[in-house]
PDB file of C-alpha atoms in Angstrom:
ATOM      1  CA  MET A 109     -37.539 -43.400  23.380  1.00  0.00           C
ATOM      2  CA  LYS A 110     -35.807 -42.354  20.149  1.00  0.00           C
ATOM      3  CA  GLU A 111     -37.471 -45.203  18.329  1.00  0.00           C
ATOM      4  CA  GLU A 112     -40.840 -44.237  19.787  1.00  0.00           C
ATOM      5  CA  LEU A 113     -40.433 -40.752  18.333  1.00  0.00           C
ATOM      6  CA  GLY A 114     -39.487 -42.209  14.965  1.00  0.00           C
ATOM      7  CA  ILE A 115     -35.910 -40.945  15.123  1.00  0.00           C
ATOM      8  CA  LYS A 116     -33.299 -43.268  13.659  1.00  0.00           C
ATOM      9  CA  ARG A 117     -29.657 -43.575  14.607  1.00  0.00           C
ATOM     10  CA  GLU A 118     -28.685 -42.360  11.129  1.00  0.00           C
ATOM     11  CA  ASP A 119     -30.586 -39.139  11.771  1.00  0.00           C
ATOM     12  CA  PHE A 120     -28.440 -38.460  14.842  1.00  0.00           C
ATOM     13  CA  THR A 121     -25.279 -39.282  12.904  1.00  0.00           C
ATOM     14  CA  GLU A 122     -26.312 -36.830  10.190  1.00  0.00           C
ATOM     15  CA  LEU A 123     -27.237 -34.202  12.774  1.00  0.00           C
ATOM     16  CA  LYS A 124     -23.883 -34.681  14.517  1.00  0.00           C
ATOM     17  CA  LYS A 125     -22.098 -34.223  11.183  1.00  0.00           C
ATOM     18  CA  ILE A 126     -24.039 -31.014  10.509  1.00  0.00           C
ATOM     19  CA  VAL A 127     -23.233 -29.643  13.969  1.00  0.00           C
ATOM     20  CA  LEU A 128     -19.526 -30.456  13.521  1.00  0.00           C
ATOM     21  CA  ASP A 129     -19.513 -28.804  10.082  1.00  0.00           C
ATOM     22  CA  LEU A 130     -21.145 -25.713  11.563  1.00  0.00           C
ATOM     23  CA  ALA A 131     -18.544 -25.666  14.332  1.00  0.00           C
ATOM     24  CA  LYS A 132     -15.760 -25.732  11.714  1.00  0.00           C
ATOM     25  CA  ALA A 133     -17.346 -22.990   9.601  1.00  0.00           C
ATOM     26  CA  PRO A 134     -16.122 -19.999  11.670  1.00  0.00           C
ATOM     27  CA  LYS A 135     -12.535 -21.276  11.533  1.00  0.00           C
ATOM     28  CA  GLU A 136     -12.774 -21.744   7.771  1.00  0.00           C
ATOM     29  CA  THR A 137     -14.374 -18.319   7.448  1.00  0.00           C
ATOM     30  CA  ASP A 138     -11.536 -16.818   9.492  1.00  0.00           C
ATOM     31  CA  ARG A 139      -9.030 -18.567   7.213  1.00  0.00           C
ATOM     32  CA  SER A 140     -10.869 -17.330   4.128  1.00  0.00           C
ATOM     33  CA  ILE A 141     -10.968 -13.772   5.456  1.00  0.00           C
ATOM     34  CA  LYS A 142      -7.257 -13.946   6.353  1.00  0.00           C
ATOM     35  CA  HIS A 143      -6.441 -15.284   2.873  1.00  0.00           C
ATOM     36  CA  LEU A 144      -8.548 -12.561   1.264  1.00  0.00           C
ATOM     37  CA  SER A 145      -6.900  -9.921   3.436  1.00  0.00           C
ATOM     38  CA  ASP A 146      -3.422 -11.197   2.550  1.00  0.00           C
ATOM     39  CA  THR A 147      -4.345 -11.255  -1.132  1.00  0.00           C
ATOM     40  CA  ILE A 148      -5.645  -7.688  -0.952  1.00  0.00           C
ATOM     41  CA  ASP A 149      -2.475  -6.574   0.860  1.00  0.00           C
ATOM     42  CA  LEU A 150      -0.273  -8.223  -1.780  1.00  0.00           C
ATOM     43  CA  ARG A 151      -2.303  -6.745  -4.618  1.00  0.00           C
ATOM     44  CA  THR A 152      -2.223  -3.317  -2.983  1.00  0.00           C
ATOM     45  CA  GLU A 153       1.558  -3.559  -2.657  1.00  0.00           C
ATOM     46  CA  ASP A 154       1.751  -4.515  -6.346  1.00  0.00           C
ATOM     47  CA  LEU A 155      -0.416  -1.551  -7.272  1.00  0.00           C
ATOM     48  CA  GLU A 156       1.605   0.783  -5.087  1.00  0.00           C
ATOM     49  CA  GLY A 157       4.766  -0.402  -6.815  1.00  0.00           C
ATOM     50  CA  ASP A 158       3.187   0.082 -10.230  1.00  0.00           C
ATOM     51  CA  GLY A 159       1.817   3.448  -9.159  1.00  0.00           C
ATOM     52  CA  GLU A 160       5.219   4.555  -7.950  1.00  0.00           C
ATOM     53  CA  LEU A 161       6.785   3.441 -11.223  1.00  0.00           C
ATOM     54  CA  ILE A 162       4.101   5.214 -13.245  1.00  0.00           C
ATOM     55  CA  LEU A 163       4.519   8.371 -11.158  1.00  0.00           C
ATOM     56  CA  LYS A 164       8.293   8.205 -11.586  1.00  0.00           C
ATOM     57  CA  ASN A 165       7.867   7.860 -15.362  1.00  0.00           C
ATOM     58  CA  HIS A 166       5.456  10.814 -15.438  1.00  0.00           C
ATOM     59  CA  LEU A 167       7.873  12.922 -13.426  1.00  0.00           C
ATOM     60  CA  GLU A 168      10.721  12.019 -15.763  1.00  0.00           C
ATOM     61  CA  MET A 169       8.583  12.874 -18.792  1.00  0.00           C
ATOM     62  CA  ALA A 170       7.513  16.143 -17.173  1.00  0.00           C
ATOM     63  CA  SER A 171      11.122  17.055 -16.438  1.00  0.00           C
ATOM     64  CA  ARG A 172      12.090  16.318 -20.047  1.00  0.00           C
ATOM     65  CA  LYS A 173       9.168  18.397 -21.290  1.00  0.00           C
ATOM     66  CA  SER A 174      10.023  21.217 -18.914  1.00  0.00           C
ATOM     67  CA  LEU A 175      13.522  21.181 -20.404  1.00  0.00           C
ATOM     68  CA  GLN A 176      12.058  21.208 -23.902  1.00  0.00           C
ATOM     69  CA  VAL A 177       9.454  23.892 -23.303  1.00  0.00           C
ATOM     70  CA  PRO A 178      11.921  26.777 -22.835  1.00  0.00           C
ATOM     71  CA  GLY A 179      13.706  25.743 -26.033  1.00  0.00           C
ATOM     72  CA  ILE A 180      10.433  25.583 -27.938  1.00  0.00           C
ATOM     73  CA  ALA A 181       9.294  28.885 -26.460  1.00  0.00           C
ATOM     74  CA  TYR A 182      12.619  30.466 -27.447  1.00  0.00           C
ATOM     75  CA  ARG A 183      12.256  29.241 -31.042  1.00  0.00           C
ATOM     76  CA  ILE A 184       8.687  30.561 -31.214  1.00  0.00           C
ATOM     77  CA  LEU A 185       9.832  33.925 -29.884  1.00  0.00           C
ATOM     78  CA  LEU A 186      12.585  34.033 -32.503  1.00  0.00           C
ATOM     79  CA  HIS A 187       9.962  33.624 -35.209  1.00  0.00           C
ATOM     80  CA  LEU A 188       7.701  36.263 -33.665  1.00  0.00           C
ATOM     81  CA  ILE A 189      10.373  38.912 -33.225  1.00  0.00           C
ATOM     82  CA  PRO A 190      10.617  40.996 -36.353  1.00  0.00           C
ATOM     83  CA  LYS A 191      13.935  40.677 -38.104  1.00  0.00           C
ATOM     84  CA  GLU A 192      15.767  43.928 -38.662  1.00  0.00           C
TER      85      GLU A 192
END
């Protein structure tokens, strides 16, 4: 009957291969999504670490500046106060 319809054995072999590839696709997609998710998680952790370090550096700089500001303000006030 296959031959009467003009369908060759190779066509069925190719069709079988396509069906098997399609059956594998969701698993590969799941793996790809998992890999992408893991990569995003790792990158996010890296960014969080960098962000924490940057924030820590900014806080340290701010604390140094806050220590310097009163001294600077004091010196400015000394120049503004008329000398007797």
